[in-house]
Short mmCIF file of C-alpha atoms and ligand atoms in Angstrom, two decimals:
data_model
loop_
_atom_site.label_atom_id
_atom_site.label_comp_id
_atom_site.label_asym_id
_atom_site.label_seq_id
_atom_site.Cartn_x
_atom_site.Cartn_y
_atom_site.Cartn_z
CA MET R 1 132.29 114.44 71.17
CA ASN R 2 129.26 114.78 72.43
CA GLU R 3 127.30 118.05 72.73
CA ARG R 4 125.33 117.21 75.43
CA MET R 5 127.81 115.59 77.35
CA TYR R 6 130.04 118.17 77.14
CA GLU R 7 127.51 120.62 78.27
CA LEU R 8 126.41 118.56 81.06
CA GLY R 9 130.42 118.31 81.74
CA SER R 10 131.05 121.82 81.58
CA ARG R 11 127.97 123.59 83.13
CA ARG R 12 128.38 122.71 86.89
CA SER R 13 124.95 122.47 89.06
CA VAL R 14 124.03 125.98 89.98
CA ILE R 15 124.45 124.25 93.58
CA ARG R 16 127.92 122.97 93.16
CA GLU R 17 129.05 126.45 91.62
CA ILE R 18 127.82 128.14 94.94
CA PHE R 19 129.66 125.54 97.09
CA GLU R 20 132.61 125.45 95.40
CA TYR R 21 132.49 129.83 95.72
CA GLY R 22 132.20 129.36 99.50
CA ARG R 23 135.28 127.11 99.86
CA ALA R 24 136.69 129.87 97.82
CA ARG R 25 135.58 132.70 100.34
CA ALA R 26 135.72 130.42 103.00
CA ALA R 27 139.81 130.24 102.44
CA ARG R 28 140.49 133.78 101.56
CA GLU R 29 138.10 135.07 104.84
CA GLY R 30 138.11 132.28 106.99
CA ALA R 31 135.41 130.13 107.96
CA ASP R 32 133.59 131.37 110.59
CA LYS R 33 132.60 134.38 108.29
CA VAL R 34 131.03 131.89 105.27
CA PHE R 35 127.27 130.48 106.37
CA ASP R 36 127.30 128.41 103.25
CA PHE R 37 123.40 126.53 103.76
CA SER R 38 124.50 124.66 99.34
CA LEU R 39 125.04 121.31 99.85
CA GLY R 40 122.86 118.61 101.01
CA ASN R 41 126.04 116.81 102.85
CA PRO R 42 124.94 115.05 105.96
CA SER R 43 126.51 117.09 109.27
CA VAL R 44 126.16 114.24 111.34
CA PRO R 45 128.27 111.23 111.48
CA PRO R 46 126.77 107.20 110.49
CA PRO R 47 125.18 105.64 113.14
CA ALA R 48 127.66 103.77 114.95
CA ILE R 49 126.97 100.46 114.38
CA VAL R 50 128.11 101.93 110.42
CA LYS R 51 131.54 101.78 111.38
CA GLU R 52 131.12 98.77 114.00
CA THR R 53 130.01 96.84 110.81
CA LEU R 54 132.41 98.03 108.20
CA LEU R 55 135.10 96.88 110.64
CA SER R 56 134.23 93.25 112.07
CA LEU R 57 132.95 92.47 107.63
CA LEU R 58 136.62 93.38 107.30
CA ARG R 59 137.85 91.83 110.07
CA GLU R 60 135.95 88.01 109.90
CA GLU R 61 134.94 87.79 106.47
CA ASP R 62 136.99 86.58 103.29
CA GLU R 63 139.16 89.19 102.09
CA THR R 64 138.72 87.73 98.55
CA ALA R 65 135.31 87.89 98.51
CA LEU R 66 133.75 90.55 100.07
CA HIS R 67 135.86 93.32 97.62
CA GLY R 68 135.07 90.91 95.07
CA TYR R 69 132.24 91.54 92.08
CA THR R 70 128.64 90.48 93.08
CA SER R 71 125.45 89.77 91.14
CA ALA R 72 124.64 91.82 88.91
CA GLN R 73 121.90 92.47 91.17
CA GLY R 74 123.21 93.00 94.35
CA ASP R 75 124.30 89.44 96.88
CA LEU R 76 121.60 87.44 97.64
CA ALA R 77 122.23 87.30 100.90
CA VAL R 78 121.86 91.26 100.94
CA ARG R 79 118.97 91.49 98.83
CA GLU R 80 117.59 88.73 100.89
CA ALA R 81 117.65 90.75 104.29
CA VAL R 82 116.41 94.17 102.63
CA ALA R 83 113.40 92.40 101.11
CA GLY R 84 112.86 90.70 104.85
CA TYR R 85 113.23 94.39 106.05
CA ILE R 86 110.36 95.90 103.95
CA ALA R 87 108.61 93.72 104.49
CA ALA R 88 108.42 93.67 108.09
CA LYS R 89 108.63 97.10 108.55
CA HIS R 90 106.06 98.43 105.79
CA GLY R 91 103.95 94.88 105.55
CA VAL R 92 103.75 95.18 101.92
CA LYS R 93 105.13 92.24 99.25
CA ALA R 94 109.47 91.42 99.17
CA ASP R 95 111.82 89.53 98.07
CA PRO R 96 115.52 89.89 96.70
CA ASP R 97 113.87 88.47 92.71
CA HIS R 98 112.50 92.17 92.74
CA LEU R 99 115.14 94.19 94.53
CA TYR R 100 118.24 95.17 92.53
CA MET R 101 121.28 96.87 95.02
CA THR R 102 122.55 100.04 92.85
CA CYS R 103 124.77 103.06 94.14
CA GLY R 104 122.66 105.22 95.82
CA ALA R 105 119.18 107.33 94.28
CA ALA R 106 121.14 108.90 91.57
CA ALA R 107 122.14 105.16 89.87
CA SER R 108 118.69 104.11 91.13
CA LEU R 109 116.60 106.87 89.18
CA THR R 110 118.89 106.86 86.10
CA ILE R 111 118.37 102.93 86.36
CA THR R 112 114.82 102.80 86.79
CA LEU R 113 114.05 105.49 84.30
CA SER R 114 116.31 103.83 81.72
CA ALA R 115 114.56 100.87 82.50
CA ILE R 116 111.07 102.45 81.83
CA CYS R 117 111.08 104.81 79.03
CA ASN R 118 111.80 104.65 75.02
CA ALA R 119 112.96 107.89 73.00
CA GLY R 120 110.09 110.28 73.73
CA ASP R 121 108.61 109.46 75.91
CA GLU R 122 107.45 111.72 79.16
CA VAL R 123 108.03 112.01 82.96
CA ILE R 124 106.60 113.46 84.92
CA THR R 125 107.02 115.33 88.20
CA PHE R 126 106.45 118.06 90.22
CA ALA R 127 107.83 121.54 91.37
CA PRO R 128 109.78 122.02 93.00
CA PHE R 129 112.11 118.92 92.54
CA PHE R 130 115.59 117.73 92.69
CA THR R 131 117.40 119.32 90.00
CA GLU R 132 118.76 116.34 88.86
CA TYR R 133 115.15 114.93 87.41
CA LYS R 134 116.15 116.92 84.19
CA VAL R 135 119.97 114.18 82.78
CA PHE R 136 118.03 111.19 84.62
CA ALA R 137 114.52 111.68 82.16
CA GLU R 138 116.35 112.61 79.31
CA THR R 139 119.68 110.36 79.60
CA ALA R 140 116.46 107.74 79.76
CA GLY R 141 115.67 108.97 76.11
CA ALA R 142 112.52 110.92 77.41
CA SER R 143 111.59 114.72 78.73
CA LEU R 144 111.10 116.15 82.04
CA THR R 145 107.91 118.09 82.38
CA ALA R 146 107.06 119.24 85.95
CA LEU R 147 103.89 120.24 86.80
CA PRO R 148 103.53 122.77 89.50
CA SER R 149 102.61 122.43 93.46
CA ASP R 150 99.46 123.86 95.47
CA PRO R 151 101.65 126.96 96.34
CA GLN R 152 100.42 126.73 100.10
CA THR R 153 101.41 123.14 101.11
CA PHE R 154 103.56 122.51 98.36
CA GLN R 155 101.88 118.77 98.51
CA PRO R 156 101.32 117.91 94.28
CA ASP R 157 98.55 119.27 92.68
CA LEU R 158 96.25 116.28 91.14
CA GLU R 159 94.00 117.71 89.18
CA LYS R 160 97.24 119.26 86.79
CA LEU R 161 98.17 115.76 86.96
CA ASP R 162 94.81 114.77 85.54
CA GLY R 163 95.13 116.63 82.72
CA ALA R 164 98.66 115.91 82.01
CA ILE R 165 98.84 112.25 81.58
CA GLY R 166 99.27 111.24 77.42
CA GLU R 167 99.45 108.57 75.87
CA ARG R 168 103.60 109.29 76.27
CA THR R 169 103.90 109.85 80.17
CA ALA R 170 105.59 106.50 81.02
CA ALA R 171 106.20 107.28 84.74
CA VAL R 172 105.73 110.10 87.43
CA LEU R 173 107.80 110.81 89.84
CA ILE R 174 107.63 111.58 92.93
CA ASN R 175 109.96 112.50 95.71
CA SER R 176 109.09 112.63 99.05
CA PRO R 177 110.00 113.81 101.97
CA ASN R 178 110.85 116.20 99.24
CA ASN R 179 114.87 117.90 98.34
CA PRO R 180 113.99 121.21 98.16
CA SER R 181 110.63 122.01 100.33
CA GLY R 182 110.93 119.16 103.38
CA VAL R 183 107.15 118.27 102.62
CA VAL R 184 106.34 115.26 102.99
CA TYR R 185 102.87 114.08 100.62
CA GLY R 186 100.25 112.87 103.59
CA GLU R 187 98.12 109.58 103.08
CA GLU R 188 94.98 111.52 101.89
CA THR R 189 96.72 112.95 99.00
CA ILE R 190 99.24 109.88 97.67
CA ARG R 191 95.33 108.11 98.18
CA ARG R 192 94.31 109.98 95.50
CA LEU R 193 97.77 109.83 93.55
CA ALA R 194 97.03 106.40 93.49
CA ALA R 195 93.45 106.22 91.98
CA LEU R 196 93.64 109.03 89.00
CA LEU R 197 97.03 106.65 88.13
CA GLU R 198 95.16 103.52 88.08
CA LYS R 199 92.25 105.47 86.57
CA LYS R 200 94.53 106.72 83.48
CA SER R 201 96.75 103.32 83.28
CA ARG R 202 92.90 101.39 82.82
CA GLU R 203 92.11 104.61 80.18
CA ARG R 204 94.93 103.86 77.90
CA GLY R 205 95.48 100.07 78.12
CA LYS R 206 99.24 100.82 80.24
CA PRO R 207 100.66 101.59 83.39
CA VAL R 208 101.48 104.70 83.68
CA TRP R 209 105.30 103.82 86.58
CA LEU R 210 104.88 105.57 89.39
CA VAL R 211 108.70 106.41 90.42
CA THR R 212 109.24 107.51 94.55
CA ASP R 213 112.60 109.11 95.35
CA GLU R 214 113.16 108.16 98.87
CA PRO R 215 116.66 108.99 99.91
CA TYR R 216 115.22 110.79 102.55
CA ARG R 217 112.08 108.84 104.24
CA GLU R 218 113.79 108.72 107.42
CA LEU R 219 114.71 111.93 107.77
CA VAL R 220 111.32 113.11 109.43
CA TYR R 221 110.17 115.47 112.32
CA GLY R 222 107.14 115.30 114.65
CA GLY R 223 106.33 111.28 114.32
CA VAL R 224 105.60 112.38 111.49
CA LYS R 225 104.32 109.18 108.39
CA VAL R 226 105.80 108.72 105.43
CA PRO R 227 103.07 105.95 103.61
CA TYR R 228 104.81 103.41 101.62
CA LEU R 229 103.80 103.37 98.09
CA THR R 230 103.69 99.83 97.26
CA ALA R 231 100.83 99.93 99.04
CA TYR R 232 98.78 101.92 97.69
CA TYR R 233 99.45 101.68 94.08
CA GLN R 234 100.49 98.28 92.31
CA ASN R 235 102.65 99.89 89.74
CA THR R 236 105.30 101.16 91.77
CA VAL R 237 109.36 101.68 91.33
CA VAL R 238 111.00 102.41 94.73
CA CYS R 239 114.59 104.54 94.47
CA TYR R 240 115.83 104.09 97.72
CA SER R 241 119.26 105.01 99.40
CA TYR R 242 121.36 105.49 102.10
CA SER R 243 123.11 108.50 101.59
CA LYS R 244 121.02 110.35 104.18
CA SER R 245 119.69 107.77 106.24
CA LEU R 246 123.50 106.66 107.42
CA SER R 247 125.46 109.57 106.43
CA LEU R 248 126.61 107.87 103.44
CA PRO R 249 126.78 110.04 100.60
CA GLY R 250 129.79 109.17 99.28
CA GLU R 251 129.84 105.25 99.59
CA ARG R 252 126.83 104.93 96.94
CA ILE R 253 125.19 102.49 98.15
CA GLY R 254 121.05 102.38 97.30
CA TYR R 255 118.56 100.04 95.83
CA ILE R 256 115.58 99.75 93.39
CA PHE R 257 113.08 97.97 94.33
CA VAL R 258 110.00 96.38 91.45
CA ASN R 259 106.42 95.80 93.74
CA PRO R 260 106.54 91.55 92.85
CA ASP R 261 102.65 92.71 92.28
CA ALA R 262 103.33 95.18 89.87
CA GLU R 263 101.92 94.55 85.89
CA GLY R 264 104.71 92.52 84.24
CA ALA R 265 107.21 92.48 87.23
CA ARG R 266 109.57 90.13 85.81
CA ARG R 267 109.68 91.90 82.42
CA LEU R 268 110.48 95.48 84.33
CA TYR R 269 113.11 93.83 86.91
CA LEU R 270 114.94 92.94 83.32
CA ALA R 271 114.93 95.19 82.64
CA VAL R 272 116.29 97.21 85.09
CA CYS R 273 118.74 94.75 84.92
CA GLY R 274 119.54 95.16 81.41
CA ALA R 275 119.27 98.98 82.50
CA GLY R 276 122.45 98.87 84.94
CA ARG R 277 124.20 96.63 82.38
CA ALA R 278 123.76 99.48 79.61
CA LEU R 279 125.09 102.13 81.69
CA GLY R 280 128.11 100.37 82.97
CA TYR R 281 126.80 100.00 86.04
CA VAL R 282 128.42 96.06 86.78
CA CYS R 283 127.18 96.23 90.06
CA ALA R 284 126.69 98.12 93.66
CA PRO R 285 130.16 98.48 96.15
CA SER R 286 130.56 94.65 97.23
CA LEU R 287 131.72 95.74 101.34
CA PHE R 288 128.98 98.55 101.54
CA GLN R 289 126.72 96.10 100.32
CA LYS R 290 126.95 94.20 103.30
CA MET R 291 127.08 96.47 105.96
CA ALA R 292 123.74 97.83 104.77
CA ALA R 293 122.12 94.33 105.12
CA ARG R 294 123.44 94.30 108.43
CA CYS R 295 122.29 97.89 109.11
CA GLN R 296 118.63 97.81 108.03
CA GLY R 297 116.71 99.68 109.94
CA ALA R 298 119.59 102.11 111.97
CA VAL R 299 119.48 105.62 111.54
CA SER R 300 121.71 108.90 112.38
CA ASP R 301 121.03 111.06 114.93
CA LEU R 302 118.49 113.41 113.31
CA SER R 303 118.40 115.13 116.58
CA VAL R 304 120.50 117.60 115.00
CA TYR R 305 118.84 118.43 112.18
CA GLU R 306 115.06 118.89 114.33
CA LYS R 307 116.95 121.47 116.41
CA ASN R 308 118.38 123.04 113.55
CA ARG R 309 114.80 122.82 111.72
CA ASN R 310 112.69 124.09 115.32
CA THR R 311 115.79 127.30 115.72
CA LEU R 312 115.14 128.79 111.92
CA LEU R 313 112.48 128.14 111.52
CA SER R 314 110.66 129.86 113.96
CA ALA R 315 113.89 133.05 114.22
CA LEU R 316 113.45 133.39 109.77
CA THR R 317 109.61 133.55 110.74
CA SER R 318 110.16 136.35 113.33
CA TYR R 319 112.30 138.01 110.78
CA GLY R 320 109.64 138.21 108.07
CA TYR R 321 111.09 135.33 105.88
CA ALA R 322 107.78 133.12 105.31
CA CYS R 323 108.05 129.23 104.26
CA VAL R 324 105.67 126.36 104.00
CA PRO R 325 107.03 124.20 107.33
CA PRO R 326 108.82 121.26 106.04
CA ASP R 327 107.83 117.88 108.11
CA GLY R 328 111.69 116.43 106.96
CA ALA R 329 114.49 115.84 104.59
CA PHE R 330 116.75 118.98 105.91
CA TYR R 331 115.32 121.69 103.80
CA LEU R 332 113.40 125.06 104.26
CA PHE R 333 112.31 126.32 100.73
CA VAL R 334 111.73 129.88 101.58
CA LYS R 335 110.07 132.71 99.52
CA ALA R 336 113.21 135.69 98.61
CA LEU R 337 112.12 138.70 100.20
CA GLU R 338 112.31 140.26 96.15
CA GLU R 339 110.56 138.44 92.87
CA ASP R 340 114.89 137.39 91.37
CA ALA R 341 115.46 135.13 93.82
CA PHE R 342 118.93 135.69 91.97
CA ALA R 343 119.12 138.86 92.69
CA PHE R 344 118.42 138.40 96.65
CA CYS R 345 120.97 134.78 96.97
CA GLU R 346 123.31 138.24 95.81
CA ARG R 347 122.64 139.74 98.25
CA ALA R 348 122.64 137.21 100.90
CA LYS R 349 126.23 136.60 99.99
CA GLY R 350 126.64 140.17 100.85
CA TYR R 351 125.64 138.95 104.72
CA GLY R 352 127.96 135.74 104.54
CA LEU R 353 124.57 133.21 103.84
CA LEU R 354 125.33 131.73 101.15
CA LEU R 355 121.56 130.21 99.33
CA VAL R 356 120.54 128.94 96.47
CA PRO R 357 117.57 130.00 94.00
CA GLY R 358 114.78 128.06 93.29
CA ASP R 359 114.47 128.05 90.00
CA ASP R 360 116.62 125.40 88.99
CA PHE R 361 114.30 123.29 91.20
CA GLY R 362 111.53 124.43 88.79
CA CYS R 363 110.16 127.53 90.96
CA LYS R 364 110.85 130.94 91.21
CA GLY R 365 111.28 133.29 94.45
CA TYR R 366 112.41 131.31 95.99
CA VAL R 367 115.36 130.12 97.76
CA ARG R 368 116.54 126.61 99.39
CA ILE R 369 118.74 126.13 102.73
CA ALA R 370 120.09 123.51 103.54
CA TYR R 371 120.30 123.47 107.33
CA CYS R 372 122.03 120.18 107.44
CA VAL R 373 125.27 122.15 109.30
CA PRO R 374 126.33 122.08 112.91
CA PRO R 375 123.62 123.56 115.41
CA GLU R 376 126.29 126.21 116.02
CA LYS R 377 126.33 127.69 112.96
CA ILE R 378 122.74 127.94 112.32
CA GLU R 379 122.58 130.21 115.30
CA ARG R 380 125.82 132.60 114.46
CA SER R 381 123.76 133.28 111.27
CA LEU R 382 120.87 134.05 112.86
CA PRO R 383 121.41 138.42 112.75
CA TYR R 384 122.80 138.17 109.36
CA PHE R 385 119.62 137.09 108.23
CA GLN R 386 117.68 139.49 110.20
CA GLN R 387 119.84 142.00 108.67
CA LEU R 388 119.05 140.83 105.02
CA ALA R 389 115.23 140.38 105.32
CA ALA R 390 115.91 144.30 107.82
CA SER R 391 118.18 145.21 104.28
CA TYR R 392 114.38 144.75 102.97
CA GLY R 393 113.12 146.84 105.09
CA SER R 394 110.32 143.98 105.89
CA PRO R 395 107.50 144.98 107.05
CA PHE R 396 107.06 142.14 109.57
CA HIS R 397 110.78 142.76 111.46
CA GLY R 398 110.59 141.49 114.33
CA LYS R 399 106.90 140.37 114.10
CA ARG R 400 106.31 136.78 113.69
CA PRO R 401 103.72 136.47 110.47
CA SER R 402 101.61 133.28 110.82
CA ARG R 403 103.19 130.65 110.41
CA GLY R 404 103.49 128.13 106.83
CA VAL R 405 101.76 131.15 104.92
CA MET R 406 102.59 131.44 102.08
CA GLY R 407 102.71 134.86 100.04
CA THR R 408 102.26 137.36 103.17
CA ILE R 409 105.35 139.09 102.25
N1 PLP G 1 117.11 112.25 94.72
C1 PLP G 1 117.17 113.81 96.29
C2 PLP G 1 115.93 114.24 96.55
C3 PLP G 1 118.50 114.08 96.29
O1 PLP G 1 117.85 115.13 97.44
C4 PLP G 1 119.37 113.13 96.19
C5 PLP G 1 121.26 113.84 96.74
O2 PLP G 1 120.55 114.89 97.02
C6 PLP G 1 119.48 112.44 95.61
C7 PLP G 1 118.49 111.99 94.26
C8 PLP G 1 121.01 111.21 95.04
O3 PLP G 1 121.27 110.92 95.95
P1 PLP G 1 122.15 109.30 96.16
O4 PLP G 1 123.40 110.50 97.04
O5 PLP G 1 122.13 108.86 97.16
O6 PLP G 1 123.03 109.09 95.04
#
């Protein structure tokens, strides 16, 4: 057998491990005794338009065509609708010939990196980063290099990037709003990143691709703007997913959008089609492609996530925890109250709190709290977070440290 595949299959991700532990413990002790903050599974239902659209598709469309194969890159009418939406919403050039419908962001990323990379290439990302990036890069024959972010803000450290891009760097992979930090990369950061990638591409005489992983694009709070990357950097590929925006992670639907103005855009698009073929995707789910075409611009009710974010952020900082206030996604990336995040998570388990150590996200000493859970669960968990902090004798116990200051504990 293939040893790499055996390794991947036999070692579950830490997140899955904690999730399974939580399920077993809830079955043993009762669901109300366990506060599982491990998994990024949306806790609000899809917007009503999703069900209405699915029902009307099922009632009105020809069944054979509805459930049949579509073109490998996706149904043309669907790609037209999605491209039209991107162009109108973000004011950028988009057309169906540069759109490829996928089975969610994981497929978008695996296909895109496989289309871009050759054996021995490197993909650069910034820590903290989504744990599966290493798997996706290695599947593409490349290695993943994670550079540190600015610890005060979790914005990417562009000086480090300047020094790190080399001959073998095929792509820079970013994720904003970010899992696990919840941070959104601001416009100034994006402008500087674009200028740097342009300079590097010129110096090398070949493009450094910017791959942007965007399942959380719509999940932002307080009116924060998420810059649309193709408007800033020509050689951009957008990897999108409806998993979080429409609460449909189990249905597997998303897309890849190659900027039509990218260098050799047609060749890259064909390489995307080739990678999708080589990886055996055939086509994205037909019913959900058609649903997506009719639900452009719809978003699940984000008010629950925003409420959870505000409740947790204000309670946890008042108990002495420190974190950069997140502007998006549904995660809080909190400094552990001891150096070893695994030991901290073990202690948290004693209070029924299931948190994910930051080590697998490339950041030691932090834990991720996925707050996509019902608000009443957040409320009930607060005394346990307080007791956990008190067990460390936190000097800030009961007081509020200045918001977002890192390293104050
Ligand atoms: N990228 C990031 C940053 C994620 O958090 C996730 C899922 O949680 C994915 C990609 C995969 O998303 P999908 O379910 O659309 O494959």
